[in-house]
Coordinates of C-alpha atoms in Angstrom, one line a residue:
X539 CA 10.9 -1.4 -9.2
X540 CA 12.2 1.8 -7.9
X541 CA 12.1 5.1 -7.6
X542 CA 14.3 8.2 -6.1
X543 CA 13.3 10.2 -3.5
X544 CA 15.0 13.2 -2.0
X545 CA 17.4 12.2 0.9
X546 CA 15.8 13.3 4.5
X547 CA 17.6 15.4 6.4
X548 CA 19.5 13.9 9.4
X549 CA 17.5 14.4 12.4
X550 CA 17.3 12.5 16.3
X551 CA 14.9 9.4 15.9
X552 CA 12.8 7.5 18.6
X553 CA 11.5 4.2 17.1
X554 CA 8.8 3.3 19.6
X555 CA 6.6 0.1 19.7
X556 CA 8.2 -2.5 17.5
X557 CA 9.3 -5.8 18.7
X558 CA 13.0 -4.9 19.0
X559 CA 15.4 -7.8 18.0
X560 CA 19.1 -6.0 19.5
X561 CA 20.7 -8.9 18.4
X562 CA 23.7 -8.6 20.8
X563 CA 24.4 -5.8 23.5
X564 CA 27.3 -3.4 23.8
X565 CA 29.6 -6.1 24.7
X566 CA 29.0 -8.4 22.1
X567 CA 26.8 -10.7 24.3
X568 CA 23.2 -11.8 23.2
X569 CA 20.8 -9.6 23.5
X570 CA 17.1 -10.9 24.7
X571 CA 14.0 -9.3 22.3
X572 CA 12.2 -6.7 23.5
X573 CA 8.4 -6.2 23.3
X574 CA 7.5 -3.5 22.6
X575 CA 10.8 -1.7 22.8
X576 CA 12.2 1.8 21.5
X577 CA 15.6 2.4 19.3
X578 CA 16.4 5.8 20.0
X579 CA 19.4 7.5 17.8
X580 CA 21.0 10.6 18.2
X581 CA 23.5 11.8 15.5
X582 CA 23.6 9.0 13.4
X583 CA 24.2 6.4 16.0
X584 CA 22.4 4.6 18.6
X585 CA 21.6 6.1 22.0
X586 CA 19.7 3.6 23.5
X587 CA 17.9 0.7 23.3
X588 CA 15.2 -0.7 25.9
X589 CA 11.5 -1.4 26.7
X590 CA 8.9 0.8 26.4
X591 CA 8.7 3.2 29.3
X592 CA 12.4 2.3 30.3
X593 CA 13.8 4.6 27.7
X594 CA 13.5 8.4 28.3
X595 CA 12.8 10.2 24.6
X596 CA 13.9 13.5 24.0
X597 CA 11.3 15.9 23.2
X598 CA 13.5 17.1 19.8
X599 CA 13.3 13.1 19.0
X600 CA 10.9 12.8 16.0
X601 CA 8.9 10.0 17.1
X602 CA 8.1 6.9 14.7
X603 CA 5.6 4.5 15.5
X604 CA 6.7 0.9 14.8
X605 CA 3.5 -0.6 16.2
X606 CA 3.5 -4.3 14.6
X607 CA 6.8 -4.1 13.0
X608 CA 10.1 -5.9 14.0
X609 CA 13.6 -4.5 13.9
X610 CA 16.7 -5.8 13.1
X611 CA 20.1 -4.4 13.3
X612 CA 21.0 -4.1 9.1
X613 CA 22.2 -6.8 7.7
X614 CA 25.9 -7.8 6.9
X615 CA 26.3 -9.7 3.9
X616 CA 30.1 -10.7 4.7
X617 CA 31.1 -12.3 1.1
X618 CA 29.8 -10.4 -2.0
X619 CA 31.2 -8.7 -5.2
X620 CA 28.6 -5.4 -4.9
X621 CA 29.7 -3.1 -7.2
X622 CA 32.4 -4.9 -8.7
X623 CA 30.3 -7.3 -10.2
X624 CA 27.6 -5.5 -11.4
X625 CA 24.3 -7.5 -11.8
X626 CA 23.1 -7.4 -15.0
X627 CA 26.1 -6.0 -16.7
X628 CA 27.9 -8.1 -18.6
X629 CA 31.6 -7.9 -19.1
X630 CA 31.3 -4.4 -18.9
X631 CA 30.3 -3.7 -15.3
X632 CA 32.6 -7.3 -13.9
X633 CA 35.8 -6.2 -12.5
X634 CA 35.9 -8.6 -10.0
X635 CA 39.0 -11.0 -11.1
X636 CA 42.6 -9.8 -12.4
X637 CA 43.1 -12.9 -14.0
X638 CA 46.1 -12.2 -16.0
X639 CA 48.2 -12.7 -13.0
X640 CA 48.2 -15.3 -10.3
X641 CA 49.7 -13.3 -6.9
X642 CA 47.0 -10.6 -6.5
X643 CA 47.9 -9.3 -3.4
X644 CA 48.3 -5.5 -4.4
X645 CA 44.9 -5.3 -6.1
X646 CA 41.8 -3.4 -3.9
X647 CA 38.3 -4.0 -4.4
X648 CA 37.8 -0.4 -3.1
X649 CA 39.2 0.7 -6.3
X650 CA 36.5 -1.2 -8.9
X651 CA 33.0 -0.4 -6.6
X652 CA 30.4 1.5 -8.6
X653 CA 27.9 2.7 -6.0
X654 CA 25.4 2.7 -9.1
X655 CA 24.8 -0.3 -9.0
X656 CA 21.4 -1.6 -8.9
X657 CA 22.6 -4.4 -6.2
X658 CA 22.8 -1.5 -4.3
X659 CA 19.3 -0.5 -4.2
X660 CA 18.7 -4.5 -3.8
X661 CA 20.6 -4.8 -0.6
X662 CA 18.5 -1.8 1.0
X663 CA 15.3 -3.6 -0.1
X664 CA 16.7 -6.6 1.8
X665 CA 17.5 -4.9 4.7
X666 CA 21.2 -5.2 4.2
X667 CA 23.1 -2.5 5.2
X668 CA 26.6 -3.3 5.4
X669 CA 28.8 -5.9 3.0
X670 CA 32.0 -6.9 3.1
X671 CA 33.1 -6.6 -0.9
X672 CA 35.8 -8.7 -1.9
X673 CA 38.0 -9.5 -5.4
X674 CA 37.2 -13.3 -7.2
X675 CA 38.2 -16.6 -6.8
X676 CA 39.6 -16.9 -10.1
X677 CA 42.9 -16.4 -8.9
X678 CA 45.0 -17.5 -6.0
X679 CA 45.2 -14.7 -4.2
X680 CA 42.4 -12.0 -5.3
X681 CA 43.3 -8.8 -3.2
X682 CA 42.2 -6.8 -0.6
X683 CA 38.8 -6.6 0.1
X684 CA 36.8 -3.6 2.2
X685 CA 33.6 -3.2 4.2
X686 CA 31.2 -0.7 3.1
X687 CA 27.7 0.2 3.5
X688 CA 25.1 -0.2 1.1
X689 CA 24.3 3.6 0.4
X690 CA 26.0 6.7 -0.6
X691 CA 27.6 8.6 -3.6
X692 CA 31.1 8.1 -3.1
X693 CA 32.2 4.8 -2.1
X694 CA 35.4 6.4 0.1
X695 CA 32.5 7.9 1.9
X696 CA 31.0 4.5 2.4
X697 CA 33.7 2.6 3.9
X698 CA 33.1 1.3 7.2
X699 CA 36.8 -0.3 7.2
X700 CA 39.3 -0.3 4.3
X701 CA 41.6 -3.1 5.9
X702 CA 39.2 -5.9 6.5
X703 CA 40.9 -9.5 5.0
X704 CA 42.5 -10.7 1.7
X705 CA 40.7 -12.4 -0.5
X706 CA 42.4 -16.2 -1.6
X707 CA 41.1 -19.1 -3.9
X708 CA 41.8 -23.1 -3.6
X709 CA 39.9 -25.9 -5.6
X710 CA 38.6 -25.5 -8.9
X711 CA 38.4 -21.5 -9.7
X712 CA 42.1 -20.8 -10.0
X713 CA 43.4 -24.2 -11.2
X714 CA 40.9 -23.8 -14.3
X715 CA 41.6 -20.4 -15.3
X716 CA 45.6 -20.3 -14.6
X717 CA 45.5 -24.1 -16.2
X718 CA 43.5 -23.0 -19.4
X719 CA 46.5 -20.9 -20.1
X720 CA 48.7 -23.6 -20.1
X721 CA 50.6 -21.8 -17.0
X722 CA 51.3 -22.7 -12.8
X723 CA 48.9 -23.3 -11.3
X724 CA 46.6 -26.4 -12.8
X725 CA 46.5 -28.4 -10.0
X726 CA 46.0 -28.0 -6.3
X727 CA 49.2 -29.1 -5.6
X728 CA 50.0 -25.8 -7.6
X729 CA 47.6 -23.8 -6.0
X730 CA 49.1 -24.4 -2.4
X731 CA 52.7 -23.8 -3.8
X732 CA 51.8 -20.8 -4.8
X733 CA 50.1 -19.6 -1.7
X734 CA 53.4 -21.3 0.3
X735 CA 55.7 -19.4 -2.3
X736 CA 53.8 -16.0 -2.2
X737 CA 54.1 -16.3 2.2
X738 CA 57.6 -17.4 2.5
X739 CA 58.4 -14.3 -0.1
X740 CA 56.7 -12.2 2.2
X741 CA 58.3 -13.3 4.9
X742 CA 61.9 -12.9 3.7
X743 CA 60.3 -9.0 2.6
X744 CA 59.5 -8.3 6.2
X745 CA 63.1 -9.8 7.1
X746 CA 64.6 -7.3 4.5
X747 CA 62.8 -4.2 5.4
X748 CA 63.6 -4.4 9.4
X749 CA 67.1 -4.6 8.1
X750 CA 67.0 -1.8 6.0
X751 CA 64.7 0.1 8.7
X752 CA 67.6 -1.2 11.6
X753 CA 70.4 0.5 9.3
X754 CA 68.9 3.7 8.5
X755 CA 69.1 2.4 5.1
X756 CA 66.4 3.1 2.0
X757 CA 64.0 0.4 1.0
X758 CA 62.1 -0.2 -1.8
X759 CA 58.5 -1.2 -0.9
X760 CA 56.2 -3.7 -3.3
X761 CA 52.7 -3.3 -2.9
X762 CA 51.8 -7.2 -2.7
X763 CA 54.3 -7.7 0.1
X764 CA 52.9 -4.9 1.8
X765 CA 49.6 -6.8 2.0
X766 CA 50.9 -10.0 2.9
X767 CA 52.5 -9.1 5.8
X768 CA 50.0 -7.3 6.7
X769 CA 48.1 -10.9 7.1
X770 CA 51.4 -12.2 8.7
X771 CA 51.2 -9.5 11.6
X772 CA 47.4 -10.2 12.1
X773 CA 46.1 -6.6 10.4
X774 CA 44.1 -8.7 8.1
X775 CA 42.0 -11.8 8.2
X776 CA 42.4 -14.3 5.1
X777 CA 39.3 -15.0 3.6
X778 CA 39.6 -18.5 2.1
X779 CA 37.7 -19.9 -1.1
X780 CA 37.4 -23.6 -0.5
X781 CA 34.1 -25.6 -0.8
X782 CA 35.4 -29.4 -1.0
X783 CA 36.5 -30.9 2.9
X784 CA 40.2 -31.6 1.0
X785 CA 40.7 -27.8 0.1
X786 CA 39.1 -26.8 3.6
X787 CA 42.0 -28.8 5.5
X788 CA 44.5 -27.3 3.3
X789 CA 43.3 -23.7 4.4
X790 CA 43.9 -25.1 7.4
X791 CA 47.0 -26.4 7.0
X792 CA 48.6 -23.1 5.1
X793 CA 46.5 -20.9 8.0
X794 CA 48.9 -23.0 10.6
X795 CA 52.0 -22.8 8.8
X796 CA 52.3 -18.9 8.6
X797 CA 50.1 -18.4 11.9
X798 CA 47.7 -16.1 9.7
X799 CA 44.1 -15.9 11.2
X800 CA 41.5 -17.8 8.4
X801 CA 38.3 -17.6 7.5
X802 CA 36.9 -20.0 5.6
X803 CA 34.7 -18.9 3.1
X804 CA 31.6 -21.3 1.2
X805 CA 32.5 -24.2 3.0
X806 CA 30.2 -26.1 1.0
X807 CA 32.0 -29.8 2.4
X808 CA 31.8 -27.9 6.2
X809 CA 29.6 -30.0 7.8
X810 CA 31.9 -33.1 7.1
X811 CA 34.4 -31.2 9.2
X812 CA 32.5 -29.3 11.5
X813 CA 34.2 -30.9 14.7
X814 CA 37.6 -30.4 13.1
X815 CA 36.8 -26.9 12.3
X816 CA 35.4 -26.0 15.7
X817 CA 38.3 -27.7 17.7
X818 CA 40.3 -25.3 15.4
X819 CA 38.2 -21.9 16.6
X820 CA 38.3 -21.3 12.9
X821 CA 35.1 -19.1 11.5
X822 CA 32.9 -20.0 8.5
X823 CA 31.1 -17.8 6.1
X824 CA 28.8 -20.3 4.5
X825 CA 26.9 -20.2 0.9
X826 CA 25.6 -19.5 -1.3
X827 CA 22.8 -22.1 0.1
X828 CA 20.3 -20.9 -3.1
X829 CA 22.2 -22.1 -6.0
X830 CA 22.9 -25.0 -8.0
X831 CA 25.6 -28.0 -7.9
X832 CA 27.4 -26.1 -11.2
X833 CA 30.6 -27.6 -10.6
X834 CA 31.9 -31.0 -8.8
X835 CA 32.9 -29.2 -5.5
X836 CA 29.4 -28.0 -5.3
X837 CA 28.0 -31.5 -5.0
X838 CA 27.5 -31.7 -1.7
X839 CA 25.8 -28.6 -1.4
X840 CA 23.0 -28.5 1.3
X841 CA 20.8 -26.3 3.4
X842 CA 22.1 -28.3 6.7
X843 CA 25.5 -27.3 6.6
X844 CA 25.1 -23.8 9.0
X845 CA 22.8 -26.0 11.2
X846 CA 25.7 -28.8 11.5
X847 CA 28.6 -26.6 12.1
X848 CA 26.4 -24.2 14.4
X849 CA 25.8 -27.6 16.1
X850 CA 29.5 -28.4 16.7
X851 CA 30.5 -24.9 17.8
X852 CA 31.3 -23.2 14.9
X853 CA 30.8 -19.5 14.4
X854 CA 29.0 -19.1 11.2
X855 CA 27.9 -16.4 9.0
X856 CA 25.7 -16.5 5.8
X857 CA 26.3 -15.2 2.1
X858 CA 24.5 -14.6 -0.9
X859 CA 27.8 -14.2 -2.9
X860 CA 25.8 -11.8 -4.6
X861 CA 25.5 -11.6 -7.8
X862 CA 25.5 -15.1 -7.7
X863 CA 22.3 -15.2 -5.6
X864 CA 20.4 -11.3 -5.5
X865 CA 21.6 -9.4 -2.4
X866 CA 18.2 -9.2 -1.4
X867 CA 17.5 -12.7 -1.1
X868 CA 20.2 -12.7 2.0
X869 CA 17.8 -12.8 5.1
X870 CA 16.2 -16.4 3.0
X871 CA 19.4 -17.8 2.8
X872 CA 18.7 -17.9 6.9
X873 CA 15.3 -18.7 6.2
X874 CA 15.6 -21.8 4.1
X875 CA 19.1 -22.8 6.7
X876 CA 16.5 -23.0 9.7
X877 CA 14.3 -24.9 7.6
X878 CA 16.7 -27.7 7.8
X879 CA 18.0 -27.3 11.3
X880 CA 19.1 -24.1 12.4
X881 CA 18.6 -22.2 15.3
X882 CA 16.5 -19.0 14.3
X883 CA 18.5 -17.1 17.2
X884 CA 21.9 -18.0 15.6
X885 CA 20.2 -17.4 12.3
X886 CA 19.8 -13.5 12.6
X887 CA 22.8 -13.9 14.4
X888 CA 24.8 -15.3 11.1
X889 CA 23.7 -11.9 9.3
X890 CA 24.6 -9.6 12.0
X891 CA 26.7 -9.7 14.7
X892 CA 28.6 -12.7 13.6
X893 CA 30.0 -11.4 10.2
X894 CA 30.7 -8.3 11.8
X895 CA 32.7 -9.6 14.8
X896 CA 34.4 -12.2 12.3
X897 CA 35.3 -9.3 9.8
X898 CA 36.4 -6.5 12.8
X899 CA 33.1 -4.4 12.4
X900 CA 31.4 -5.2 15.6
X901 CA 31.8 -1.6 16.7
X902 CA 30.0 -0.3 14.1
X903 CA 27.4 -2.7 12.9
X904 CA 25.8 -5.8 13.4
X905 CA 24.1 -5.1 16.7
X906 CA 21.3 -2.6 17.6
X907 CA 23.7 -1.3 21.3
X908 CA 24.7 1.8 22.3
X909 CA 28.0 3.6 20.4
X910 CA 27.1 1.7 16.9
X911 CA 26.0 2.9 13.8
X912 CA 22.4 3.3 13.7
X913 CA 21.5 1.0 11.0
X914 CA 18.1 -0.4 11.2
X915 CA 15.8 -2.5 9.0
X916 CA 11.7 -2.4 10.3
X917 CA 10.3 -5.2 8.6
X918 CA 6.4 -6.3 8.3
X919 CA 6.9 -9.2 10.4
X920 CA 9.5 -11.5 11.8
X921 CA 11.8 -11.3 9.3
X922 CA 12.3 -15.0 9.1
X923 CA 8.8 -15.5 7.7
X924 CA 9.3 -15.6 3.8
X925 CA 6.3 -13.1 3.8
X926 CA 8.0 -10.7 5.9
X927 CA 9.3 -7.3 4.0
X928 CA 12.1 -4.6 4.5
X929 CA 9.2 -2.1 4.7
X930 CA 12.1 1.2 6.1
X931 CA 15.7 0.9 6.5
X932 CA 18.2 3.6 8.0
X933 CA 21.6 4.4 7.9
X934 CA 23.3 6.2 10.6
X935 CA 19.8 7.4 11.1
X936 CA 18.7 8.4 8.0
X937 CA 16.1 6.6 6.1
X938 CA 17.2 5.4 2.8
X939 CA 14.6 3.1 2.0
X940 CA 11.0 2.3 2.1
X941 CA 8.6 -0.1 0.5
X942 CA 5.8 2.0 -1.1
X943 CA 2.6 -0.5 -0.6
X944 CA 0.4 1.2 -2.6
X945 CA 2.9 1.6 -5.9
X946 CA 4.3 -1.9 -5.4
X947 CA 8.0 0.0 -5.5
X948 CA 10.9 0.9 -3.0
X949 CA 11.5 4.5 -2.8
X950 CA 15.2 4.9 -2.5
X951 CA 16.9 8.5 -1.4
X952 CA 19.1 9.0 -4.2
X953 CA 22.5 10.0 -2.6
X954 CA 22.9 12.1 -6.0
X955 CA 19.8 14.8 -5.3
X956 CA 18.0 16.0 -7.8
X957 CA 20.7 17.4 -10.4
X958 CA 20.0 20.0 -13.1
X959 CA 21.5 17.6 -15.6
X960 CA 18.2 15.0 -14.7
X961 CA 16.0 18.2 -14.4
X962 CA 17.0 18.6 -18.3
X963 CA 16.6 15.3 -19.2
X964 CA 13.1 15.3 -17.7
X965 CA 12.4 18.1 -20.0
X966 CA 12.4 20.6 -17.1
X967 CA 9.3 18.2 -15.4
X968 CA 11.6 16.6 -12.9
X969 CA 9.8 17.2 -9.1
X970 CA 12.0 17.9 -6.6
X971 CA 13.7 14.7 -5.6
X972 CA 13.0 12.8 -8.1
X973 CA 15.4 12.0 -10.8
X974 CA 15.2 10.1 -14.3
X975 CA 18.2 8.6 -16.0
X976 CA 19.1 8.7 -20.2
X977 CA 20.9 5.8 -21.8
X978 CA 24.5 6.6 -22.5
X979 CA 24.4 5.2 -26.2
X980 CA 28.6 6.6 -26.9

């Protein structure tokens, strides 16, 4: 399905020829195609973007010919658990819930990513670049969560933005697994009180430490606090779990109560709301739209919700959840959602610019403008069509990825080189950037 390749050494580009899809322009605004257009990028960013003939290359620019390709900004999957879910791991590789408490406020998903991670090397095969990687929904509040790109070695080297949202569950996730041990909360009365309880706690923290700070007098910090009023002062979205309309107006109501700034996230039941939710300005990260009706708040679970809230004025964004739906399969969630009504415009825009400028990353990703990161997926066709392919996709310039027609395999640069302890393993055969991998069988 794969194999590595060396990594390429970080040089100008001009990508000349390809039907250019910017997305949105340096100040956020839509961006109109261009046909053919050029993407140049100069260390590891974007330089400029414009029509063919309108764009002045650099004679040190290595010049690729996109001729009957498309690009995209990457992709921005803006609900996942990459890396701390691992697909296909079992209960070894899923650290994605601290279910033995219920307050997880303190808890980072930062610290449970494994960049090894085969959804990894999925994401770059769908053209995904960026994801926002968040804790479970087992519990009512899951942790902090942190936007990272989709390739590299060390995942602090990754991060795009370590203070992005906190992660927070109603409905049936944490009233099952808190309720199955016969402890608060099994209802969602219980679930709200213990949002309301963990807030109002916070709020008498912040009281306490400008006291403290106002006297000149020590104070002894708690890492949970810390986080929550960090959502009370507006350095941190909340990113709510709620699927059924009930557990959507509750987010609502809670988001109102302590002025935090939500984002509701599944919103399976949206469309029922979707003129409540737009006269609210509120933002929804909708999906996953490929999976089944497993539990009662999934059953009214259809492809037309993005197109209905879209409709009423709602900025949306999609989601694979992955691993719940593969990573890769992220650009036909949009597919399938504009199959039942959605603009294709607002489609790309759900996996781009919208997450981004929802989430705080808009100056980095989600947008093929000047100043941002030059991420990058060329794809075979418009990337819509269900036929289309991820055939090369960049980071800050440097391809990562590309579809190998003739093998039927994605070459992906391995971040780790070519290390003498594969070399050895590959009984000394190993070519140079190529790398094979032993079982660990301790």
């Amino acid at each position: 399905m794969y194999r590595s390749v060396s990594v390429p050494a970080a040089r100008d580009l001009a990508l000349v020829g390809g039907r250019v899809l910017p997305v949105a322009d340096e100040q956020g605004r839509r961006a109109a195609p261009l046909d053919p257009g050029v993407v140049l990028v100069r260390d590891g960013r974007i330089a400029a973007v414009g029509a063919v003939g309108e764009v002045d290359v650099p004679a040190e620019a290595e010049v690729i010919d996109c001729a009957g390709t498309v690009l995209t900004p990457g992709l921005v999957e803006a609900h996942g658990h990459l890396g701390v879910h691992e697909d296909g791991e079992g209960w070894a590789g899923d650290d994605t819930n601290e279910m033995t408490i219920v307050d997880g406020a303190k808890l980072r998903a930062l610290d449970a990513i494994n960049p090894r991670e085969v959804g990894f090397k999925d994401a770059l095969r769908g053209g995904v670049t960026s994801a926002v990687v968040k804790p479970g929904s087992g519990n009512p509040i899951g942790g902090r969560t942190v936007a990272v790109k989709t390739w590299g070695r060390v995942v602090d080297e990754m991060v795009i933005r370590e203070d992005v949202s906190v992660k927070s569950a109603l409905g049936e996730n944490p009233k099952r697994v808190h309720g199955e041990k016969g402890r608060m909360p099994s209802v969602r009365m219980g679930v709200a009180a213990a949002l309301r309880e963990a807030f109002v706690e916070a709020q008498n923290y912040v009281a306490a430490r400008a006291a403290a700070h106002s006297e000149g007098k020590p104070f002894a910090r708690d890492l949970g606090k810390e986080t929550l009023a960090a959502v009370l002062a507006g350095e941190l979205a909340w990113d709510q779990h709620c699927h059924r309309a009930d557990d959507i107006a509750t987010a609502v109501r809670l988001s109102e109560e302590f002025g935090y700034r939500l984002v509701v996230n599944h919103g399976t039941e949206g469309h029922l709301l979707a003129d409540y939710l737009a006269e609210k300005g509120i933002d929804v990260i909708v999906g996953p739209l490929m999976t089944s009706r497993s539990k009662v708040e999934l059953r009214e679970r259809t492809l037309a919700t993005p197109a209905a809230l879209a409709e009423a004025g709602v900025r949306i964004a999609l989601t694979t959840d992955h691993p719940v739906v593969p990573i890769n399969f992220l650009i036909h969630e949009a597919t399938l959602a504009v199959k039942d009504g959605l603009d294709p415009v607002v489609a790309l825009e759900s996996l781009t610019v919208n997450p981004a400028a929802m989430l705080g990353l808009d100056d980095r990703v989600g947008s093929l403008a000047p100043g941002r990161d030059a991420d990058i997926a060329v794809w075979s066709a418009d990337p819509l069509d269900v036929h289309a392919r991820a055939e090369h996709v960049y980071i800050a310039g440097r391809r990562v990825y590309r579809w190998d027609e003739e093998s039927g395999q994605g070459e992906v640069a391995d971040p780790h080189g070519p290390t003498r302890v594969a070399h050895v393993q590959a009984g000394g055969k190993a070519q140079a950037g190529e790398t094979e991998r032993s079982a660990d069988t301790r």
